[in-house]
């Protein structure tokens, strides 16, 4: 079964949830054979979220479960603000994502030249240090695009697993779920987040997974999920995590 827990109907333009905005996402989810869709807009647009709209589209979609989540940018020092955001709605889940290193939006195409300032070993060490801090904060349910730092293909030579190991231990200790995010397939790195090597290590550590497309338009909902499922299955996963009111359960993959 497929769920897509990383969908951005407000994209990067903000605004408010309306039925007209959400319904095309639901249609696409049905067409792709999803049993569940989770709207998880970027936290900067939290004011546009509307539970009453979620409730009304849910009522007219008995065949599809609809969840309300949010993708929250984590950086050290933001913990209190994030805890406040988490209380604004009865969210089903929060995705924690690292998009910034010391105020540098490393995943934004406009700031790509910032990679020139780094030794890639140091960059990866710093990035996974932030992921570790995010896991320890215990503010989140799901880790978003775990190895986003590879987005533009900049990476140290050799095995990347050692850079992530302590972060993965922290993820396990905090009981977090890792998403398999298919958006990376359409970015310069041309690979899923996280890599198959990292996913295999997650499996060894008994870290659960879920699925997300990072759709910013309706046509991207559930994109590449047949491939994603195949990878998870080959690694050994037989179930994926789902959330209701921030309580985790599992469905078969
Ligand atoms: Zn986005
Ligand atoms: Fe993100
Ligand atoms: Fe996203």
GROMACS .gro file of C-alpha atoms and ligand atoms in nm:
model
  256
    1UNK     CA    1   0.000   0.000   0.000
    2UNK     CA    2   0.112   0.350  -0.073
    3UNK     CA    3   0.095   0.668   0.130
    4UNK     CA    4   0.237   1.005   0.032
    5UNK     CA    5   0.320   1.204   0.344
    6UNK     CA    6   0.517   1.487   0.186
    7UNK     CA    7   0.286   1.702  -0.024
    8UNK     CA    8   0.298   2.083  -0.051
    9UNK     CA    9  -0.032   2.216  -0.189
   10UNK     CA   10   0.067   2.571  -0.087
   11UNK     CA   11   0.396   2.515  -0.272
   12UNK     CA   12   0.617   2.824  -0.231
   13UNK     CA   13   0.344   3.079  -0.283
   14UNK     CA   14   0.150   3.040   0.041
   15UNK     CA   15  -0.217   3.141   0.053
   16UNK     CA   16  -0.496   2.943   0.216
   17UNK     CA   17  -0.623   2.589   0.195
   18UNK     CA   18  -0.940   2.569  -0.015
   19UNK     CA   19  -1.128   2.271  -0.149
   20UNK     CA   20  -1.042   2.382  -0.501
   21UNK     CA   21  -0.672   2.371  -0.410
   22UNK     CA   22  -0.676   2.029  -0.244
   23UNK     CA   23  -0.914   1.829  -0.462
   24UNK     CA   24  -0.677   1.785  -0.760
   25UNK     CA   25  -0.419   1.638  -0.518
   26UNK     CA   26  -0.677   1.388  -0.398
   27UNK     CA   27  -0.769   1.289  -0.754
   28UNK     CA   28  -0.405   1.230  -0.840
   29UNK     CA   29  -0.357   1.028  -0.519
   30UNK     CA   30  -0.649   0.804  -0.617
   31UNK     CA   31  -0.519   0.761  -0.969
   32UNK     CA   32  -0.181   0.655  -0.834
   33UNK     CA   33  -0.342   0.400  -0.603
   34UNK     CA   34  -0.255   0.573  -0.275
   35UNK     CA   35  -0.458   0.483   0.032
   36UNK     CA   36  -0.345   0.789   0.225
   37UNK     CA   37  -0.222   1.140   0.150
   38UNK     CA   38  -0.063   1.377   0.400
   39UNK     CA   39  -0.048   1.751   0.338
   40UNK     CA   40   0.275   1.879   0.489
   41UNK     CA   41   0.333   2.236   0.379
   42UNK     CA   42   0.643   2.434   0.473
   43UNK     CA   43   0.612   2.581   0.822
   44UNK     CA   44   0.644   2.939   0.693
   45UNK     CA   45   0.292   2.899   0.546
   46UNK     CA   46   0.130   2.761   0.863
   47UNK     CA   47  -0.121   3.046   0.868
   48UNK     CA   48  -0.281   2.914   0.550
   49UNK     CA   49  -0.357   2.569   0.699
   50UNK     CA   50  -0.725   2.508   0.763
   51UNK     CA   51  -0.850   2.205   0.947
   52UNK     CA   52  -1.210   2.270   0.848
   53UNK     CA   53  -1.113   2.237   0.481
   54UNK     CA   54  -0.925   1.914   0.555
   55UNK     CA   55  -1.234   1.787   0.738
   56UNK     CA   56  -1.470   1.874   0.453
   57UNK     CA   57  -1.256   1.715   0.181
   58UNK     CA   58  -1.212   1.410   0.408
   59UNK     CA   59  -1.588   1.374   0.441
   60UNK     CA   60  -1.625   1.359   0.063
   61UNK     CA   61  -1.334   1.111   0.024
   62UNK     CA   62  -1.415   0.801   0.226
   63UNK     CA   63  -1.180   0.593   0.009
   64UNK     CA   64  -0.873   0.803   0.089
   65UNK     CA   65  -0.734   0.892   0.431
   66UNK     CA   66  -0.624   1.253   0.453
   67UNK     CA   67  -0.371   1.365   0.711
   68UNK     CA   68  -0.248   1.705   0.820
   69UNK     CA   69   0.122   1.739   0.874
   70UNK     CA   70   0.383   2.011   0.836
   71UNK     CA   71   0.742   2.020   0.713
   72UNK     CA   72   0.938   2.221   0.966
   73UNK     CA   73   1.286   2.361   0.907
   74UNK     CA   74   1.513   2.276   1.195
   75UNK     CA   75   1.814   2.473   1.307
   76UNK     CA   76   1.970   2.489   1.653
   77UNK     CA   77   1.805   2.753   1.868
   78UNK     CA   78   1.467   2.721   1.699
   79UNK     CA   79   1.333   2.455   1.938
   80UNK     CA   80   1.096   2.674   2.142
   81UNK     CA   81   0.947   2.831   1.831
   82UNK     CA   82   0.894   2.486   1.678
   83UNK     CA   83   0.729   2.353   1.994
   84UNK     CA   84   0.491   2.651   1.970
   85UNK     CA   85   0.414   2.581   1.602
   86UNK     CA   86   0.342   2.216   1.685
   87UNK     CA   87   0.069   2.324   1.926
   88UNK     CA   88  -0.119   2.534   1.671
   89UNK     CA   89  -0.303   2.240   1.516
   90UNK     CA   90  -0.372   1.880   1.608
   91UNK     CA   91  -0.117   1.772   1.350
   92UNK     CA   92  -0.101   1.407   1.253
   93UNK     CA   93   0.276   1.434   1.215
   94UNK     CA   94   0.564   1.676   1.181
   95UNK     CA   95   0.846   1.628   0.932
   96UNK     CA   96   1.176   1.775   1.051
   97UNK     CA   97   1.408   1.889   0.775
   98UNK     CA   98   1.747   2.056   0.770
   99UNK     CA   99   1.756   2.311   0.485
  100UNK     CA  100   2.003   2.560   0.638
  101UNK     CA  101   2.361   2.551   0.764
  102UNK     CA  102   2.440   2.867   0.962
  103UNK     CA  103   2.180   3.066   0.767
  104UNK     CA  104   2.297   2.931   0.433
  105UNK     CA  105   2.002   2.775   0.243
  106UNK     CA  106   2.218   2.505   0.091
  107UNK     CA  107   1.934   2.340  -0.102
  108UNK     CA  108   1.820   2.662  -0.273
  109UNK     CA  109   1.940   2.694  -0.634
  110UNK     CA  110   2.018   3.065  -0.584
  111UNK     CA  111   2.279   2.987  -0.317
  112UNK     CA  112   2.450   2.700  -0.488
  113UNK     CA  113   2.779   2.888  -0.509
  114UNK     CA  114   2.800   2.849  -0.130
  115UNK     CA  115   2.933   2.495  -0.179
  116UNK     CA  116   3.259   2.647  -0.303
  117UNK     CA  117   3.342   2.764   0.047
  118UNK     CA  118   3.347   2.410   0.185
  119UNK     CA  119   3.569   2.109   0.211
  120UNK     CA  120   3.304   1.842   0.146
  121UNK     CA  121   3.417   1.627   0.439
  122UNK     CA  122   3.355   1.920   0.674
  123UNK     CA  123   3.027   1.998   0.504
  124UNK     CA  124   2.889   1.647   0.548
  125UNK     CA  125   3.014   1.632   0.907
  126UNK     CA  126   2.841   1.961   0.985
  127UNK     CA  127   2.520   1.861   0.808
  128UNK     CA  128   2.482   1.531   0.994
  129UNK     CA  129   2.565   1.707   1.320
  130UNK     CA  130   2.253   1.917   1.255
  131UNK     CA  131   2.047   1.607   1.175
  132UNK     CA  132   2.166   1.454   1.501
  133UNK     CA  133   2.060   1.766   1.693
  134UNK     CA  134   1.723   1.757   1.520
  135UNK     CA  135   1.673   1.395   1.628
  136UNK     CA  136   1.772   1.473   1.987
  137UNK     CA  137   1.524   1.762   1.999
  138UNK     CA  138   1.238   1.508   1.993
  139UNK     CA  139   1.016   1.765   1.825
  140UNK     CA  140   0.944   1.560   1.514
  141UNK     CA  141   0.796   1.233   1.390
  142UNK     CA  142   0.966   1.197   1.052
  143UNK     CA  143   1.309   1.294   0.918
  144UNK     CA  144   1.268   1.472   0.583
  145UNK     CA  145   1.505   1.393   0.293
  146UNK     CA  146   1.777   1.256   0.522
  147UNK     CA  147   2.071   1.317   0.284
  148UNK     CA  148   1.951   1.638   0.117
  149UNK     CA  149   2.309   1.767   0.135
  150UNK     CA  150   2.382   1.561  -0.179
  151UNK     CA  151   2.119   1.748  -0.382
  152UNK     CA  152   2.363   1.912  -0.627
  153UNK     CA  153   2.597   1.615  -0.638
  154UNK     CA  154   2.870   1.766  -0.418
  155UNK     CA  155   3.008   1.493  -0.194
  156UNK     CA  156   3.324   1.368  -0.029
  157UNK     CA  157   3.513   1.081  -0.188
  158UNK     CA  158   3.443   0.729  -0.072
  159UNK     CA  159   3.197   0.580   0.171
  160UNK     CA  160   2.939   0.829   0.297
  161UNK     CA  161   2.787   0.603   0.564
  162UNK     CA  162   3.036   0.695   0.839
  163UNK     CA  163   2.929   1.062   0.816
  164UNK     CA  164   2.570   0.967   0.895
  165UNK     CA  165   2.624   0.697   1.156
  166UNK     CA  166   2.584   0.906   1.473
  167UNK     CA  167   2.283   1.084   1.328
  168UNK     CA  168   2.125   0.747   1.252
  169UNK     CA  169   2.187   0.630   1.608
  170UNK     CA  170   2.015   0.945   1.735
  171UNK     CA  171   1.725   0.885   1.497
  172UNK     CA  172   1.683   0.538   1.634
  173UNK     CA  173   1.707   0.650   1.996
  174UNK     CA  174   1.443   0.916   1.940
  175UNK     CA  175   1.205   0.673   1.770
  176UNK     CA  176   1.194   0.875   1.448
  177UNK     CA  177   1.077   0.750   1.111
  178UNK     CA  178   1.283   0.819   0.797
  179UNK     CA  179   1.101   0.905   0.475
  180UNK     CA  180   1.199   0.769   0.139
  181UNK     CA  181   1.163   1.093  -0.060
  182UNK     CA  182   1.151   1.046  -0.437
  183UNK     CA  183   1.206   1.413  -0.531
  184UNK     CA  184   1.584   1.367  -0.549
  185UNK     CA  185   1.540   1.157  -0.862
  186UNK     CA  186   1.450   1.482  -1.041
  187UNK     CA  187   1.731   1.691  -0.893
  188UNK     CA  188   2.097   1.707  -1.008
  189UNK     CA  189   2.189   1.418  -0.773
  190UNK     CA  190   1.935   1.201  -0.963
  191UNK     CA  191   1.884   0.966  -0.667
  192UNK     CA  192   1.630   0.905  -0.396
  193UNK     CA  193   1.674   1.058  -0.050
  194UNK     CA  194   1.821   0.882   0.139
  195UNK     CA  195   2.052   0.662  -0.069
  196UNK     CA  196   1.999   0.285  -0.077
  197UNK     CA  197   2.313   0.245   0.138
  198UNK     CA  198   2.163   0.468   0.406
  199UNK     CA  199   1.827   0.292   0.383
  200UNK     CA  200   1.998  -0.044   0.431
  201UNK     CA  201   2.169   0.090   0.742
  202UNK     CA  202   1.830   0.221   0.865
  203UNK     CA  203   1.690  -0.128   0.818
  204UNK     CA  204   1.977  -0.282   1.017
  205UNK     CA  205   1.909  -0.033   1.296
  206UNK     CA  206   1.536  -0.111   1.287
  207UNK     CA  207   1.444   0.247   1.191
  208UNK     CA  208   1.097   0.253   1.029
  209UNK     CA  209   1.031   0.425   0.698
  210UNK     CA  210   0.749   0.602   0.522
  211UNK     CA  211   0.704   0.750   0.172
  212UNK     CA  212   0.698   1.105   0.040
  213UNK     CA  213   0.711   1.261  -0.306
  214UNK     CA  214   0.776   1.622  -0.198
  215UNK     CA  215   0.511   1.719  -0.454
  216UNK     CA  216   0.474   2.093  -0.514
  217UNK     CA  217   0.212   2.039  -0.787
  218UNK     CA  218  -0.063   1.780  -0.806
  219UNK     CA  219   0.101   1.590  -1.092
  220UNK     CA  220   0.392   1.499  -0.863
  221UNK     CA  221   0.184   1.318  -0.600
  222UNK     CA  222   0.304   0.958  -0.558
  223UNK     CA  223   0.571   1.006  -0.822
  224UNK     CA  224   0.813   0.710  -0.862
  225UNK     CA  225   0.651   0.515  -0.578
  226UNK     CA  226   0.656   0.183  -0.766
  227UNK     CA  227   1.034   0.218  -0.784
  228UNK     CA  228   1.052   0.333  -0.420
  229UNK     CA  229   0.851   0.035  -0.300
  230UNK     CA  230   1.072  -0.200  -0.496
  231UNK     CA  231   1.383  -0.058  -0.327
  232UNK     CA  232   1.233  -0.082   0.021
  233UNK     CA  233   1.113  -0.434  -0.044
  234UNK     CA  234   1.452  -0.545  -0.172
  235UNK     CA  235   1.620  -0.401   0.140
  236UNK     CA  236   1.382  -0.601   0.358
  237UNK     CA  237   1.110  -0.357   0.460
  238UNK     CA  238   0.760  -0.507   0.467
  239UNK     CA  239   0.570  -0.227   0.637
  240UNK     CA  240   0.565   0.150   0.643
  241UNK     CA  241   0.480   0.392   0.920
  242UNK     CA  242   0.164   0.603   0.924
  243UNK     CA  243   0.055   0.864   1.176
  244UNK     CA  244  -0.266   0.990   1.333
  245UNK     CA  245  -0.254   1.268   1.591
  246UNK     CA  246   0.118   1.206   1.620
  247UNK     CA  247   0.069   0.839   1.711
  248UNK     CA  248   0.258   0.597   1.492
  249UNK     CA  249   0.127   0.271   1.352
  250UNK     CA  250   0.218   0.052   1.056
  251UNK     CA  251   0.059  -0.070   0.735
  252UNK     CA  252   0.195  -0.337   0.507
  253UNK     CA  253   0.407  -0.214   0.219
  254LIG    ZN1  254   0.938   2.319  -0.099
  255LIG    FE1  255   1.236   2.008   0.234
  256LIG    FE1  256   0.930   1.944   0.111
   0.00000   0.00000   0.00000
